Tab-separated table of C-alpha atoms and ligand atoms in Angstrom:
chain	number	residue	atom	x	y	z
A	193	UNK	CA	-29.319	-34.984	-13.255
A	194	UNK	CA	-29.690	-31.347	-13.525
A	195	UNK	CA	-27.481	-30.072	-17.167
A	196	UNK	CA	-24.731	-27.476	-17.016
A	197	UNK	CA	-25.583	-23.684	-16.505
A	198	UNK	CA	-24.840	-23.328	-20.062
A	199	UNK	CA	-26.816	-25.655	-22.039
A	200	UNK	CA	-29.040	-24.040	-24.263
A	201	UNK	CA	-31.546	-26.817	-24.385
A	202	UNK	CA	-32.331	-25.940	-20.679
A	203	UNK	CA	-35.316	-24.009	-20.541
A	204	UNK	CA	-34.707	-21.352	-17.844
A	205	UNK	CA	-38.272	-19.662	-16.505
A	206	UNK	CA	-39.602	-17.557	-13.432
A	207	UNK	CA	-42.385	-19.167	-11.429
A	208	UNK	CA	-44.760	-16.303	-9.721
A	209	UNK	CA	-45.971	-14.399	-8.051
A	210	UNK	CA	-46.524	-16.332	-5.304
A	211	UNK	CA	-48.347	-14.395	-2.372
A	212	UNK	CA	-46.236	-16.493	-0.197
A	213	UNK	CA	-44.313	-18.696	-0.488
A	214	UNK	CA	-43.414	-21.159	2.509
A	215	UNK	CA	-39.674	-22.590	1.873
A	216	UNK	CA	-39.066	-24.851	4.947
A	217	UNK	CA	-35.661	-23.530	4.955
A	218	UNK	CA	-33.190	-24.211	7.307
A	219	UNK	CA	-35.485	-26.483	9.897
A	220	UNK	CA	-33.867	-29.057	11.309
A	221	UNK	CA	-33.992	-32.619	10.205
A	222	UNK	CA	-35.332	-34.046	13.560
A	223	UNK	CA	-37.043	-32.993	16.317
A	224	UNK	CA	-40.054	-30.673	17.186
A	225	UNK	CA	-41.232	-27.668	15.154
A	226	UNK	CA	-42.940	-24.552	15.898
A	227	UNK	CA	-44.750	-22.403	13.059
A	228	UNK	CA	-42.624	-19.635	14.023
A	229	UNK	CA	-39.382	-20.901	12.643
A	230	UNK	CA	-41.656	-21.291	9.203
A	231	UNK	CA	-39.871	-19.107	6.779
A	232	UNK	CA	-42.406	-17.387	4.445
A	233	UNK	CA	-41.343	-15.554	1.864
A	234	UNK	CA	-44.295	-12.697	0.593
A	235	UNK	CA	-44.438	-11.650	-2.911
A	236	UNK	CA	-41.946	-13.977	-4.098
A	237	UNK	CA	-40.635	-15.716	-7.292
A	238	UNK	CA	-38.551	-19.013	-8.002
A	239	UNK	CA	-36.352	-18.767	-11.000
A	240	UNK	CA	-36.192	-22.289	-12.311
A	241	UNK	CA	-33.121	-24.036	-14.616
A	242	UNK	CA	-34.729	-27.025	-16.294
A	243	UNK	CA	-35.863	-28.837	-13.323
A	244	UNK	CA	-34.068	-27.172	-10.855
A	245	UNK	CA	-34.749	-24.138	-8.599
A	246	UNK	CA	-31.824	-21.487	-9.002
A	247	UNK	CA	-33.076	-19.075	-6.529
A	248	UNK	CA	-36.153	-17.810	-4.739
A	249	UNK	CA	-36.882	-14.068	-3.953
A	250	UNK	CA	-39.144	-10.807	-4.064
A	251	UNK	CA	-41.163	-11.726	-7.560
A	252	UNK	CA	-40.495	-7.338	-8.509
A	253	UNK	CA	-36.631	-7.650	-8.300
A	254	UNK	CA	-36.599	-11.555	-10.244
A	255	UNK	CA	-39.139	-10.131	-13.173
A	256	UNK	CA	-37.394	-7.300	-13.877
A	257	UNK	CA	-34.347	-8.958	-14.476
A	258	UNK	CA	-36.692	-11.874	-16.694
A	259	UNK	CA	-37.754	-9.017	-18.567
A	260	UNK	CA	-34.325	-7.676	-19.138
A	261	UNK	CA	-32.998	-10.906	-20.412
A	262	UNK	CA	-36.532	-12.530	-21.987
A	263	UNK	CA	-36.386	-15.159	-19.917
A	264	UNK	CA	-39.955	-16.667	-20.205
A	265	UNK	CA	-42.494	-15.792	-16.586
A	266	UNK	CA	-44.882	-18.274	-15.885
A	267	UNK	CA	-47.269	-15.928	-14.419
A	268	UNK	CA	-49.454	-17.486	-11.444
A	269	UNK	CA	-53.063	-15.851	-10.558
A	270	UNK	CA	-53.273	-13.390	-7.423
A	271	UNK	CA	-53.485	-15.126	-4.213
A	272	UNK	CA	-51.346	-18.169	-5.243
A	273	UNK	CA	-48.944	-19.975	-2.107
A	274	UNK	CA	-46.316	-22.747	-2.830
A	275	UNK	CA	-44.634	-25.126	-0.601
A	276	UNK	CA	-42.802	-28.145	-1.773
A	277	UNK	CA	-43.937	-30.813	-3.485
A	278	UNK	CA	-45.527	-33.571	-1.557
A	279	UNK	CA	-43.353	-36.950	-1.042
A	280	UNK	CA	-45.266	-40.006	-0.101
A	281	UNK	CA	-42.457	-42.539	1.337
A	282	UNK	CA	-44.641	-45.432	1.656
A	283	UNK	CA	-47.054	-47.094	-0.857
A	284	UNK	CA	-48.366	-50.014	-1.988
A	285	UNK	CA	-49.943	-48.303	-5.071
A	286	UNK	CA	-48.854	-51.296	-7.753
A	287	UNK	CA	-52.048	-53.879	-7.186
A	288	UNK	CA	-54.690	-55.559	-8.895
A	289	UNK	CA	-58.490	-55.837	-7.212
A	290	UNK	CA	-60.202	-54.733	-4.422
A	291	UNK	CA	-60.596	-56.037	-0.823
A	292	UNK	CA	-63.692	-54.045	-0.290
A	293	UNK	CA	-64.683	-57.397	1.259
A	294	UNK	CA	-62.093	-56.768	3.973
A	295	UNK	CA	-63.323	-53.388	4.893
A	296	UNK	CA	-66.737	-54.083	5.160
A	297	UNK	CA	-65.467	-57.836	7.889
A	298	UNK	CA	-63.359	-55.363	9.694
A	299	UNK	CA	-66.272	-52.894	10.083
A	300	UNK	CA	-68.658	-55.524	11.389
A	301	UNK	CA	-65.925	-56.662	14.122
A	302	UNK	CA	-63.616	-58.966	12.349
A	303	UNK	CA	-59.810	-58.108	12.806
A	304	UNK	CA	-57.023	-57.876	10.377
A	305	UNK	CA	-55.481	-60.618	11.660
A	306	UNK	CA	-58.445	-62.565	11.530
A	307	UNK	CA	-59.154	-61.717	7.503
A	308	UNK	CA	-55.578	-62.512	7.198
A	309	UNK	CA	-55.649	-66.017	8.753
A	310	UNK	CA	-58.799	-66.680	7.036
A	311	UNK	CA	-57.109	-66.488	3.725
A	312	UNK	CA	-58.280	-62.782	3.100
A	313	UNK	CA	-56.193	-60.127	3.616
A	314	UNK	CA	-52.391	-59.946	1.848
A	315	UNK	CA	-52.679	-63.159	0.618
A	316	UNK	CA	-55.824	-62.654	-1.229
A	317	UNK	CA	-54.255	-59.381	-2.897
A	318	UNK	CA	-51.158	-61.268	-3.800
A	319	UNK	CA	-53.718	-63.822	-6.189
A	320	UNK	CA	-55.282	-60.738	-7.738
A	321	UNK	CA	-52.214	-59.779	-8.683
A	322	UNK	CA	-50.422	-62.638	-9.869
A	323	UNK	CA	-53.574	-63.012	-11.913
A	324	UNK	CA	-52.732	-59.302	-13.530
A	325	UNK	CA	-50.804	-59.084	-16.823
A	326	UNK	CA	-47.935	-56.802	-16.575
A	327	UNK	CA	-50.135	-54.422	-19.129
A	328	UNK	CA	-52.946	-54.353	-16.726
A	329	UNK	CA	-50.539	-53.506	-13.243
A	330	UNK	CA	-48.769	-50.696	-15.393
A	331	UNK	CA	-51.817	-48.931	-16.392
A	332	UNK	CA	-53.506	-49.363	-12.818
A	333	UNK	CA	-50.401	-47.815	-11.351
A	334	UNK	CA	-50.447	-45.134	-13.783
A	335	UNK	CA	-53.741	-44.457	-13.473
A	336	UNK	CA	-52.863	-44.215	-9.838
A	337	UNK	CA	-49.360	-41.803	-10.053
A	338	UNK	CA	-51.710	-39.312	-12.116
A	339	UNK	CA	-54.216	-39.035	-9.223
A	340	UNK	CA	-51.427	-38.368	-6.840
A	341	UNK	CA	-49.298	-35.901	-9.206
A	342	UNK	CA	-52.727	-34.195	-8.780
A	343	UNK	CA	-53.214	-33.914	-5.354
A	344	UNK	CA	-49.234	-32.080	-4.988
A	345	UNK	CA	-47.339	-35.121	-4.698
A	346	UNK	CA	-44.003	-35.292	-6.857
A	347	UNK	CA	-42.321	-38.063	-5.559
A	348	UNK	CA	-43.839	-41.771	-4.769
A	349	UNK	CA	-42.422	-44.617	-3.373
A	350	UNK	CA	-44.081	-47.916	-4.829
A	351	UNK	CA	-43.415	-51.024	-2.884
A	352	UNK	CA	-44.084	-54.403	-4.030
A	353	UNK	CA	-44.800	-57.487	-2.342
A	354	UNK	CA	-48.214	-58.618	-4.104
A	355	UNK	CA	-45.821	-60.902	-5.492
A	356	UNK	CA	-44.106	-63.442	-3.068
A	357	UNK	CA	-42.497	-65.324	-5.543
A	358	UNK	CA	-39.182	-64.774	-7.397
A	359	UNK	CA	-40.811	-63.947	-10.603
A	360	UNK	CA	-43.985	-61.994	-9.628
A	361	UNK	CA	-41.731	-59.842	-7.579
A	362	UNK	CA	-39.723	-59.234	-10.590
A	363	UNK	CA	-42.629	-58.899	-12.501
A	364	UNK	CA	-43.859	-56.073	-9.900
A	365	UNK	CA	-40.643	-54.192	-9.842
A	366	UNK	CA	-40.497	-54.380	-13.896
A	367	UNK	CA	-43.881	-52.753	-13.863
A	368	UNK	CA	-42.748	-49.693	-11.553
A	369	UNK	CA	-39.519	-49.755	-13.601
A	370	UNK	CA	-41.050	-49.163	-16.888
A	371	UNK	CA	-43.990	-46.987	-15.199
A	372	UNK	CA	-41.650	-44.478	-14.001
A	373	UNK	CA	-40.444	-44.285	-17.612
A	374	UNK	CA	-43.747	-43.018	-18.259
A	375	UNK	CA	-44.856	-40.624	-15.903
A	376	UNK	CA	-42.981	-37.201	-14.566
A	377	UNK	CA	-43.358	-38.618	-11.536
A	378	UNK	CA	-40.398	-39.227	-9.687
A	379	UNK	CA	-41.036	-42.873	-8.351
A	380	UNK	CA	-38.500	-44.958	-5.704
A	381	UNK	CA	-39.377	-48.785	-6.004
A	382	UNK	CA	-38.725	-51.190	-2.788
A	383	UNK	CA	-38.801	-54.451	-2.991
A	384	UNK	CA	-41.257	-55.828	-0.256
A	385	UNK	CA	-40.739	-59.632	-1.320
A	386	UNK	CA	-40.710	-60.281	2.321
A	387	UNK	CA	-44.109	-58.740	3.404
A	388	UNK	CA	-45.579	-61.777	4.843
A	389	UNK	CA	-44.272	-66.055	4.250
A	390	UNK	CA	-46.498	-66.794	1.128
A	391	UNK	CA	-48.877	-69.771	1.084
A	392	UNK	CA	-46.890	-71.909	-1.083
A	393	UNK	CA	-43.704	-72.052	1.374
A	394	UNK	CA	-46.649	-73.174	4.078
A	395	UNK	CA	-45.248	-71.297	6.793
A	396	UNK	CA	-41.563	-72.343	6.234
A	397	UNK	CA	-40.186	-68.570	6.321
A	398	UNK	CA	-36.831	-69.612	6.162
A	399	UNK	CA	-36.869	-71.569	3.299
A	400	UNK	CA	-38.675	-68.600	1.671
A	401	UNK	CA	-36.405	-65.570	2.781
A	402	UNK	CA	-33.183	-67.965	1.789
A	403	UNK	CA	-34.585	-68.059	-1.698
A	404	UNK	CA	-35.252	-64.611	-1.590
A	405	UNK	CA	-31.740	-64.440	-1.148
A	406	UNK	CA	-30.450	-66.149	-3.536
A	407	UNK	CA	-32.535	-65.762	-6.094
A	408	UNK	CA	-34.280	-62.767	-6.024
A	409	UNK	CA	-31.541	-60.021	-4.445
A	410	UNK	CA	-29.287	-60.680	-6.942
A	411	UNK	CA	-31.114	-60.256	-10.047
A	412	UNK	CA	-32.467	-56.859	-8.303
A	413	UNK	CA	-28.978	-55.823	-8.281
A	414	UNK	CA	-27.966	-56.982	-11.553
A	415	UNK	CA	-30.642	-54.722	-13.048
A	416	UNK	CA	-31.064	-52.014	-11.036
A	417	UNK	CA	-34.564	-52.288	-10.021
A	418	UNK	CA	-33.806	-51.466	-7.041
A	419	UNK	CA	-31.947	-50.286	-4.052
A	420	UNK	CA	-34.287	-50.561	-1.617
A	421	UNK	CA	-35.394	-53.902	1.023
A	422	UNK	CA	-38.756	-53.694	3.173
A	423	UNK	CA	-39.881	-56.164	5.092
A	424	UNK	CA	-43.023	-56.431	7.781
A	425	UNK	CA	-41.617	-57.532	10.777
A	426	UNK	CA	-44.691	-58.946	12.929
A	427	UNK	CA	-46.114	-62.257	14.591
A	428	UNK	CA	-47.911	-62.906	11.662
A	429	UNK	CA	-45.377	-61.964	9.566
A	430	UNK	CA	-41.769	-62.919	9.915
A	431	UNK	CA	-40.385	-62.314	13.770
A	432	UNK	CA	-37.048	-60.506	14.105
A	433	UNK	CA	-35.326	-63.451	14.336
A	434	UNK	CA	-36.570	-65.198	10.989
A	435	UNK	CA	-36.136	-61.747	9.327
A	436	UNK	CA	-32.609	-60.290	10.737
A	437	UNK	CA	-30.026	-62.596	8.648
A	438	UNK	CA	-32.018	-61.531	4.876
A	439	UNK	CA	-32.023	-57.974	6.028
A	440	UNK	CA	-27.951	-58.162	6.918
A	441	UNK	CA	-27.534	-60.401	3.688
A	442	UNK	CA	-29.350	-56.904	1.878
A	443	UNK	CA	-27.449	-54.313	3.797
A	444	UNK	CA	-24.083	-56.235	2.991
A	445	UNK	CA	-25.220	-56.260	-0.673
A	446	UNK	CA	-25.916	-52.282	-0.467
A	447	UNK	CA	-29.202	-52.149	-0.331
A	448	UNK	CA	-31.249	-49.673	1.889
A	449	UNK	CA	-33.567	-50.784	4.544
A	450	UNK	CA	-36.765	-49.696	5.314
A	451	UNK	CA	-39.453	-51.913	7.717
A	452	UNK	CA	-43.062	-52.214	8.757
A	453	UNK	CA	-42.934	-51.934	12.134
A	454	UNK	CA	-44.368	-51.885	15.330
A	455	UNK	CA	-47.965	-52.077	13.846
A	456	UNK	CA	-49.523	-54.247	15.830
A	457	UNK	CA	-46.959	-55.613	18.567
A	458	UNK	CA	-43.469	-53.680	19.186
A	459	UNK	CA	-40.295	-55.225	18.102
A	460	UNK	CA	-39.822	-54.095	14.604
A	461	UNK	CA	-38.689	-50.519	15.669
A	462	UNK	CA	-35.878	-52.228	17.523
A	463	UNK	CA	-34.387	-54.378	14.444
A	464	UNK	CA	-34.648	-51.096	12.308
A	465	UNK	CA	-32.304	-49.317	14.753
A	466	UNK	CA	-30.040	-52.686	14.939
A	467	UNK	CA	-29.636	-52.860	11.343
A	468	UNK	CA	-29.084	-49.492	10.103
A	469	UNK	CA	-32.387	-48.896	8.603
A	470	UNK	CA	-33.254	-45.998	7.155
A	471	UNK	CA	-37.498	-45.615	8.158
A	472	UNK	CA	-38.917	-47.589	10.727
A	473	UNK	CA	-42.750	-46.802	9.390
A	474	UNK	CA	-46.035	-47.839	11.187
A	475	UNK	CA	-44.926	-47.637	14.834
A	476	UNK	CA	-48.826	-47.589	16.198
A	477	UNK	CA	-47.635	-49.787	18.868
A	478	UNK	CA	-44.280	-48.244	20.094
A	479	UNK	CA	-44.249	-47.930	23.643
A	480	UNK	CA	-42.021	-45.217	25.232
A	481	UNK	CA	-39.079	-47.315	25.227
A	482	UNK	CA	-39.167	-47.890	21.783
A	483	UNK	CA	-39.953	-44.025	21.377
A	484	UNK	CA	-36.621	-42.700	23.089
A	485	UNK	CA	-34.403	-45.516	21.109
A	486	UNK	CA	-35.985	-44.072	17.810
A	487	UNK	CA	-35.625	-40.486	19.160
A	488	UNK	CA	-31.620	-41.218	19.640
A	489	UNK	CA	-31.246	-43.240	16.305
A	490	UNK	CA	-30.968	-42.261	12.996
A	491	UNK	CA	-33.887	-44.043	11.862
A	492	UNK	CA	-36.855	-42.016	10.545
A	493	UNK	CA	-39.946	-43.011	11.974
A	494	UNK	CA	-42.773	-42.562	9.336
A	495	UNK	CA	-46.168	-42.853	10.849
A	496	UNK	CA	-48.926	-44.198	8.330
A	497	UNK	CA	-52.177	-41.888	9.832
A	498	UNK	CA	-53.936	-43.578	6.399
A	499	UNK	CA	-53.906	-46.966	8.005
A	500	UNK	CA	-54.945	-46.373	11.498
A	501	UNK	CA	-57.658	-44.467	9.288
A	502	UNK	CA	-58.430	-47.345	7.294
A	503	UNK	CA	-58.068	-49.923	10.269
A	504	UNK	CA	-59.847	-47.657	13.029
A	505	UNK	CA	-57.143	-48.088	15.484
A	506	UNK	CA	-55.022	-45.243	17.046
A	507	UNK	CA	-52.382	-42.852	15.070
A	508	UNK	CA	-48.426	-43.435	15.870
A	509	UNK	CA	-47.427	-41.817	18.559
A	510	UNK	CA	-46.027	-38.806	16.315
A	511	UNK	CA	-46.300	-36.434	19.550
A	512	UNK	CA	-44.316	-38.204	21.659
A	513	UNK	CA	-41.751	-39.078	18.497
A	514	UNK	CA	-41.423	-35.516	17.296
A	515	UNK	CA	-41.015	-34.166	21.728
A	516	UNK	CA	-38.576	-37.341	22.248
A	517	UNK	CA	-35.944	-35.745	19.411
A	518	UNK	CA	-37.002	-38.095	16.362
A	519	UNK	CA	-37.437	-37.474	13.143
A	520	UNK	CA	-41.317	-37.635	11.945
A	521	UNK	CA	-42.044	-38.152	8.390
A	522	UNK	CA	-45.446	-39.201	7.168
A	523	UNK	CA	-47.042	-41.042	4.405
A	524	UNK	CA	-49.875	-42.262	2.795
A	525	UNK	CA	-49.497	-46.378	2.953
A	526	UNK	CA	-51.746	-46.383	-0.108
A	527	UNK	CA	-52.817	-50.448	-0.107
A	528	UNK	CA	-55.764	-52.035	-0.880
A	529	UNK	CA	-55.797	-53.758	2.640
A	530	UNK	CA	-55.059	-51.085	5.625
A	531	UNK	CA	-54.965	-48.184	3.971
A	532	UNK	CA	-57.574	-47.585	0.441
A	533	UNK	CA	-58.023	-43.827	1.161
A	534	UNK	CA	-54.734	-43.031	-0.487
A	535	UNK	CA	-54.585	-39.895	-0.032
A	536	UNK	CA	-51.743	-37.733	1.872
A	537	UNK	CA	-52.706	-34.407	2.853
A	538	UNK	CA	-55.554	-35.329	4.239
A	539	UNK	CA	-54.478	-37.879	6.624
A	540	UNK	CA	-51.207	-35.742	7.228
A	541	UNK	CA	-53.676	-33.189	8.565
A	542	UNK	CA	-55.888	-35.428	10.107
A	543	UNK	CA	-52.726	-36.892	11.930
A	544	UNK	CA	-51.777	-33.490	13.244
A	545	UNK	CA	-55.386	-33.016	14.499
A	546	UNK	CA	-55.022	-35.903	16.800
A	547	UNK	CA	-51.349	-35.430	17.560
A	548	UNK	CA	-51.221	-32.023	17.896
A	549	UNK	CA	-48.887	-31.507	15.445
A	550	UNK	CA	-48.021	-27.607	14.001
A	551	UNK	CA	-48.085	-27.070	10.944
A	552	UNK	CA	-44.451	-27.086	10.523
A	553	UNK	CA	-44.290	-30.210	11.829
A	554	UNK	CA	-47.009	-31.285	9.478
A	555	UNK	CA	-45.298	-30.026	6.374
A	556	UNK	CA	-42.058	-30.931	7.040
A	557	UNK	CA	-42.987	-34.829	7.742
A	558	UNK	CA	-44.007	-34.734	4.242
A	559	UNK	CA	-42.025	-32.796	2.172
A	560	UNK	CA	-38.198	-32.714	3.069
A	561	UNK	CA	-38.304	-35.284	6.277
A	562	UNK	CA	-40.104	-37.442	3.943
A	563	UNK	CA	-37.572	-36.924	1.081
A	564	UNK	CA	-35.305	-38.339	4.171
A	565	UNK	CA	-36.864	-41.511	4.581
A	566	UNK	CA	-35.770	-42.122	0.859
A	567	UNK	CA	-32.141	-40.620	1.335
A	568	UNK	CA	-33.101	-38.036	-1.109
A	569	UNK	CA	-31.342	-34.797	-0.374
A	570	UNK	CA	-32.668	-32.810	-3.678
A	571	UNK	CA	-35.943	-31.930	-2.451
A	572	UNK	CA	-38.705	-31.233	0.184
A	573	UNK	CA	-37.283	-27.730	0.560
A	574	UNK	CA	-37.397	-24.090	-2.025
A	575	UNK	CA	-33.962	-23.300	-1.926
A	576	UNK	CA	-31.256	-23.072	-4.605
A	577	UNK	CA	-30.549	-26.556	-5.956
A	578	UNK	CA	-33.372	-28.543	-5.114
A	579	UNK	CA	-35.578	-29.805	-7.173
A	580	UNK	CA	-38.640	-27.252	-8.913
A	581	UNK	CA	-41.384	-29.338	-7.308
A	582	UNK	CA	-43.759	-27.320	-6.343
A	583	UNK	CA	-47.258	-27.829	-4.966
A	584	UNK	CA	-49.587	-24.122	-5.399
A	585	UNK	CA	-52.689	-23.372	-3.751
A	586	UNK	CA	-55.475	-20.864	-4.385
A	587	UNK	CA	-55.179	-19.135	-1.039
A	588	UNK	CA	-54.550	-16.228	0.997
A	589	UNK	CA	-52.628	-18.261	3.490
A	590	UNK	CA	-50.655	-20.827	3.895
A	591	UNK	CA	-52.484	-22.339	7.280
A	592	UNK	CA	-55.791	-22.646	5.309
A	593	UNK	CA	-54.155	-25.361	3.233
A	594	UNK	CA	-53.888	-28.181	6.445
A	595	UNK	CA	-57.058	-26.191	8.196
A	596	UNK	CA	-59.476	-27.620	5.061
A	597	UNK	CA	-58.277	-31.283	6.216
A	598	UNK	CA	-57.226	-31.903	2.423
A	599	UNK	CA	-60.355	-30.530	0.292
A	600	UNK	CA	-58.367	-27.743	-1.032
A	601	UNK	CA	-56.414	-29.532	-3.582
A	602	UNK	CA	-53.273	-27.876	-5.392
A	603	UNK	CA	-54.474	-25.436	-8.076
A	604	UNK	CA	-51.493	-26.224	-9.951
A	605	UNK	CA	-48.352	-28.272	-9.719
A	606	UNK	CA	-44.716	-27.865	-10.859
A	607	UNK	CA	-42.958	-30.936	-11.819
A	608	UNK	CA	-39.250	-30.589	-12.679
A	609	UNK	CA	-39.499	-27.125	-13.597
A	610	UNK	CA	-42.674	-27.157	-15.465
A	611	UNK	CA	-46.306	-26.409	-14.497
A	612	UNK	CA	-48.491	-29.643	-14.895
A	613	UNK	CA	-51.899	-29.017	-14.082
A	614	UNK	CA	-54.632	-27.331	-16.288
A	615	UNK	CA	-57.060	-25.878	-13.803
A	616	UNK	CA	-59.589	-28.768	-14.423
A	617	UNK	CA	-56.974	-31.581	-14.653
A	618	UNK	CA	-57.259	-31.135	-10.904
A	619	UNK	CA	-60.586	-32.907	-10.477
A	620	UNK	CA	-59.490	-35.548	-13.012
A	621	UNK	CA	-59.630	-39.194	-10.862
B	144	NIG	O1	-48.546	-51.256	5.482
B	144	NIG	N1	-48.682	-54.081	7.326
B	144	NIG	C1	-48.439	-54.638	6.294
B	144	NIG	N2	-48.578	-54.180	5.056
B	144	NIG	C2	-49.472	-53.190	4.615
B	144	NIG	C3	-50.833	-53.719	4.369
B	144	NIG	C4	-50.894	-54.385	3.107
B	144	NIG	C5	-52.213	-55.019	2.867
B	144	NIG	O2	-53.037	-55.199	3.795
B	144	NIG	O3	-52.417	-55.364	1.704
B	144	NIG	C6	-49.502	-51.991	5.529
B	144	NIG	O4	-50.468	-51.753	6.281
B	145	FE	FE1	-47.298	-50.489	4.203
């Protein structure tokens, strides 16, 4: 929570200059985007308030007035462009092993349902990290959130669901709990207890989601760690019908909804629309009928470009999404199963290779669209009041940031108000 104007403790500092500075101001929440209605602000400044951005405007006017009052200027180098901070709505970034083993079946024609029903796949990540001592899964993560803070991103979502049990659920959502006191990372925990029916409840999904309920939602209530439900809602996972009464039982209980959906057959798409949710993410299988009833929902649809990447199948249909009136965020699904790249602008440009996305569009589905899918209003945008997450790149131009296809990293990166990167930090994996 940003602190009173008047707080002394509250460092107050101008960020610049920025050669441009590209504010996604004012675009619409859904729909398509053109680069013309890109506001870009040239030699510009943001005047931050602890970790909050009190205004952006021509660097000259804002350092003059820094000068006047000795407010402190974090001078940037010529040729410097910011946008927001990244937000990555959907990871899995809180594991244990490897399923290198996976990758290398899938590559030599096996499927991902067929490593799954083999006994590889979620199931096998799920013993890795049961095995995993709560030390272990908090420095792996951490390990992790500094790569990303890295690569521009500000704010993660970390999922669980390497658990599938009451307690190793809890024990994954401690884990992110006390990560995120750690870090300057901004992380948003879901609990993804219901990612697939676990071994030990030998396909008896009911019996399993009804302790889920019982069990597990309260105590994720009682301490807070959490306000978010995901489930993957699939023939191999649970169908819509074993999975619709625990995702009312979590709405009723005030929990948000996200889903995995439409990955590999439709039908998921549909019960996020029927039960409020706020993402429907995945969505490589909607057809157009499932396209239009996102398009007129409120549900975000949040393609996943890393695991069609990691999978080799096709992208979501993010073209026909943004043209049909939805809103298009997009994220990394950072897992050691589908999706091992992990890494967001890349794919995110990748994606709007193959969809022919603009740039806009590109930007927006992971900055302030993104910020969406996690009903966070206090970022993905430069404007008065939002968060000071900013992601800077050594450039001349903002368009050579997706036109590299991610291998210009962020020379620096402000985080609440404060520059984080030394110059070399940003090679640190
Ligand atoms: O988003 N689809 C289901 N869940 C993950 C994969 C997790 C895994 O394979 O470990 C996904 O792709
Ligand atoms: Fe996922």
């Amino acid at each position: 929570m940003a602190k009173p104007h008047s707080d002394p403790h509250v460092t107050t500092r101008l960020i610049g200059p920025f050669a441009q500075l590209v504010t996604l101001e004012g675009l619409p929440l859904k729909g398509s985007l053109s680069d013309k209605q890109l506001i870009v602000q040239q030699a510009a400044g943001i005047r931050v308030r602890g970790s909050e951005i009190i205004e952006t405007g021509p660097f000259e006017r804002l350092a003059k007035a820094a000068r006047a009052d000795k407010t402190e200027i974090a001078e940037l180098p010529a040729g410097s462009v910011g946008i927001p901070g990244f937000v990555d709505a959907h990871t899995h970034s809180c594991f244990a092993g490897s399923r290198a083993k996976d990758y290398a079946l899938r590559n030599s024609g096996s499927s991902y349902l067929e490593i799954a029903k083999a006994g590889g796949g979620i199931w096998d990540s799920v013993q890795q990290t049961r095995k995993a001592s709560p030390e272990i899964l908090e420095a792996l993560l951490l390990k992790r959130i500094r790569r990303f803070l890295a690569a521009g991103i500000t704010t993660l979502e970390v999922k669980s669901g390497y658990g599938l049990s009451v307690s190793e659920e809890l024990k994954m959502l401690r884990v992110i709990r006390s990560a995120s006191e750690k870090t300057d990372m901004d992380l948003v925990s879901t609990c993804l207890a219901a990612h697939t029916c676990p071994k030990d409840f030998q396909g008896n999904a009911q019996e399993y989601l009804q302790l889920l309920e019982t069990e597990l939602l309260p105590v994720l209530a009682a301490e807070g760690l959490t306000s978010r439900l995901d489930a993957f809602v699939e023939q191999s996972a649970f169908t819509p019908r074993e999975i619709l009464p625990y995702l009312r039982k979590g709405k009723a209980m005030g929990f948000h909804l996200t889903l995995h959906a439409d990955q590999f057959t439709a039908g998921g798409s549909a019960v996020a629309i029927s039960c409020g949710a706020l993402s429907a993410d995945h969505l490589e299988a909607s057809g157009p009928s499932e396209i239009q009833a996102l398009a007129k929902s409120e549900v975000i649809a949040t393609a996943l470009p890393g695991a069609s990447l990691g999978l080799g199948c096709g992208f979501t249909p993010s073209r026909a999404l943004l043209d049909a009136g939805a809103c298009l965020a997009i994220a990394s699904d950072y897992n050691p199963g589908s999706a091992p790249m992990g890494d967001l602008l890349t794919q995110a440009a990748l994606l709007g290779t193959f969809e022919k996305l603009s740039n806009a569009e590109v930007l927006a589905g992971i900055t302030f669209r993104a910020a969406a899918a996690l009903a966070l209003k206090d970022r993905g945008r430069l404007v008065a009041g939002h968060k000071a997450d900013i992601a800077i790149f050594q450039t001349d131009h903002y368009n050579e940031i997706l036109y590299h296809q991610g291998q210009l990293r962020p020379f620096q990166v402000v985080k609440n108000g404060r520059l984080y990167l030394s110059k070399n930090d940003s090679h640190d994996f």
